[in-house]
């Protein structure tokens, strides 16, 4: 299929119905706001699979994609794509799935850094690492890494991470001190994170 420059090829958050293979042309990846590419992650040129990881993992699209030039596309149904992967030897399947998970994690982190401030990134990280905890009577996050390492994952300075945690505590969105943080209001954290 041929499409002109400016056509939206993927929308972030939408379910993957088919895997898009860009056979020829250039595509911009990023985050759209009000129909415009507000935050650009980069560009890719065909041949290139767009968001194949989302299809393999059964997750929604992680980025918006817009044709930067005229493009030639091939569409493959998700079930057919997954069936082809499942026909590979086990070692190849495991490698592809590991690569898909890693690519997805990196993409989500890049999108989060582009589109969200430090408070929202921190709230999203807390929600992603939350587990039921009987001692706090709800959800909690155990900080298994040093705060410096967590801050690096979030793309912020350690001092900023500490400041954000202090603000979240003041707003009663987290509780506790030390390595276990209770999440007394997960819905308010979701709103802050934009998820």
JSON list of N, CA, C and O in Angstrom, two decimals, residues 85 89-101:
[
{"chain": "A", "resi": 85, "resn": "UNK", "atom": "N", "xyz": [6.47, -16.31, 14.10]},
{"chain": "A", "resi": 85, "resn": "UNK", "atom": "CA", "xyz": [7.46, -16.32, 15.18]},
{"chain": "A", "resi": 85, "resn": "UNK", "atom": "C", "xyz": [7.40, -17.65, 15.93]},
{"chain": "A", "resi": 85, "resn": "UNK", "atom": "O", "xyz": [8.44, -18.24, 16.26]},
{"chain": "A", "resi": 89, "resn": "UNK", "atom": "N", "xyz": [12.60, -21.94, 15.79]},
{"chain": "A", "resi": 89, "resn": "UNK", "atom": "CA", "xyz": [13.14, -22.76, 16.90]},
{"chain": "A", "resi": 89, "resn": "UNK", "atom": "C", "xyz": [12.99, -22.02, 18.23]},
{"chain": "A", "resi": 89, "resn": "UNK", "atom": "O", "xyz": [12.99, -20.78, 18.27]},
{"chain": "A", "resi": 90, "resn": "UNK", "atom": "N", "xyz": [12.89, -22.78, 19.31]},
{"chain": "A", "resi": 90, "resn": "UNK", "atom": "CA", "xyz": [12.67, -22.19, 20.64]},
{"chain": "A", "resi": 90, "resn": "UNK", "atom": "C", "xyz": [13.70, -21.11, 20.98]},
{"chain": "A", "resi": 90, "resn": "UNK", "atom": "O", "xyz": [13.35, -20.07, 21.52]},
{"chain": "A", "resi": 91, "resn": "UNK", "atom": "N", "xyz": [14.97, -21.37, 20.70]},
{"chain": "A", "resi": 91, "resn": "UNK", "atom": "CA", "xyz": [16.01, -20.39, 21.03]},
{"chain": "A", "resi": 91, "resn": "UNK", "atom": "C", "xyz": [15.77, -19.07, 20.29]},
{"chain": "A", "resi": 91, "resn": "UNK", "atom": "O", "xyz": [15.93, -17.99, 20.86]},
{"chain": "A", "resi": 92, "resn": "UNK", "atom": "N", "xyz": [15.34, -19.14, 19.04]},
{"chain": "A", "resi": 92, "resn": "UNK", "atom": "CA", "xyz": [15.07, -17.93, 18.26]},
{"chain": "A", "resi": 92, "resn": "UNK", "atom": "C", "xyz": [13.85, -17.21, 18.80]},
{"chain": "A", "resi": 92, "resn": "UNK", "atom": "O", "xyz": [13.83, -15.98, 18.90]},
{"chain": "A", "resi": 93, "resn": "UNK", "atom": "N", "xyz": [12.81, -17.97, 19.18]},
{"chain": "A", "resi": 93, "resn": "UNK", "atom": "CA", "xyz": [11.62, -17.36, 19.77]},
{"chain": "A", "resi": 93, "resn": "UNK", "atom": "C", "xyz": [11.97, -16.63, 21.06]},
{"chain": "A", "resi": 93, "resn": "UNK", "atom": "O", "xyz": [11.54, -15.49, 21.27]},
{"chain": "A", "resi": 94, "resn": "UNK", "atom": "N", "xyz": [12.76, -17.29, 21.91]},
{"chain": "A", "resi": 94, "resn": "UNK", "atom": "CA", "xyz": [13.14, -16.68, 23.19]},
{"chain": "A", "resi": 94, "resn": "UNK", "atom": "C", "xyz": [13.93, -15.40, 22.96]},
{"chain": "A", "resi": 94, "resn": "UNK", "atom": "O", "xyz": [13.72, -14.39, 23.64]},
{"chain": "A", "resi": 95, "resn": "UNK", "atom": "N", "xyz": [14.85, -15.43, 22.01]},
{"chain": "A", "resi": 95, "resn": "UNK", "atom": "CA", "xyz": [15.65, -14.25, 21.69]},
{"chain": "A", "resi": 95, "resn": "UNK", "atom": "C", "xyz": [14.75, -13.11, 21.21]},
{"chain": "A", "resi": 95, "resn": "UNK", "atom": "O", "xyz": [14.87, -11.97, 21.67]},
{"chain": "A", "resi": 96, "resn": "UNK", "atom": "N", "xyz": [13.84, -13.41, 20.29]},
{"chain": "A", "resi": 96, "resn": "UNK", "atom": "CA", "xyz": [12.94, -12.36, 19.76]},
{"chain": "A", "resi": 96, "resn": "UNK", "atom": "C", "xyz": [12.06, -11.78, 20.86]},
{"chain": "A", "resi": 96, "resn": "UNK", "atom": "O", "xyz": [11.85, -10.57, 20.92]},
{"chain": "A", "resi": 97, "resn": "UNK", "atom": "N", "xyz": [11.53, -12.63, 21.74]},
{"chain": "A", "resi": 97, "resn": "UNK", "atom": "CA", "xyz": [10.67, -12.13, 22.82]},
{"chain": "A", "resi": 97, "resn": "UNK", "atom": "C", "xyz": [11.48, -11.28, 23.80]},
{"chain": "A", "resi": 97, "resn": "UNK", "atom": "O", "xyz": [10.99, -10.25, 24.27]},
{"chain": "A", "resi": 98, "resn": "UNK", "atom": "N", "xyz": [12.70, -11.71, 24.12]},
{"chain": "A", "resi": 98, "resn": "UNK", "atom": "CA", "xyz": [13.55, -10.89, 25.00]},
{"chain": "A", "resi": 98, "resn": "UNK", "atom": "C", "xyz": [13.83, -9.54, 24.36]},
{"chain": "A", "resi": 98, "resn": "UNK", "atom": "O", "xyz": [13.80, -8.50, 25.03]},
{"chain": "A", "resi": 99, "resn": "UNK", "atom": "N", "xyz": [14.13, -9.55, 23.07]},
{"chain": "A", "resi": 99, "resn": "UNK", "atom": "CA", "xyz": [14.39, -8.29, 22.36]},
{"chain": "A", "resi": 99, "resn": "UNK", "atom": "C", "xyz": [13.14, -7.42, 22.31]},
{"chain": "A", "resi": 99, "resn": "UNK", "atom": "O", "xyz": [13.23, -6.20, 22.46]},
{"chain": "A", "resi": 100, "resn": "UNK", "atom": "N", "xyz": [11.97, -8.04, 22.12]},
{"chain": "A", "resi": 100, "resn": "UNK", "atom": "CA", "xyz": [10.72, -7.28, 22.08]},
{"chain": "A", "resi": 100, "resn": "UNK", "atom": "C", "xyz": [10.45, -6.62, 23.43]},
{"chain": "A", "resi": 100, "resn": "UNK", "atom": "O", "xyz": [10.08, -5.45, 23.49]},
{"chain": "A", "resi": 101, "resn": "UNK", "atom": "N", "xyz": [10.66, -7.37, 24.53]},
{"chain": "A", "resi": 101, "resn": "UNK", "atom": "CA", "xyz": [10.44, -6.79, 25.86]},
{"chain": "A", "resi": 101, "resn": "UNK", "atom": "C", "xyz": [11.41, -5.65, 26.14]},
{"chain": "A", "resi": 101, "resn": "UNK", "atom": "O", "xyz": [11.04, -4.61, 26.66]}
]
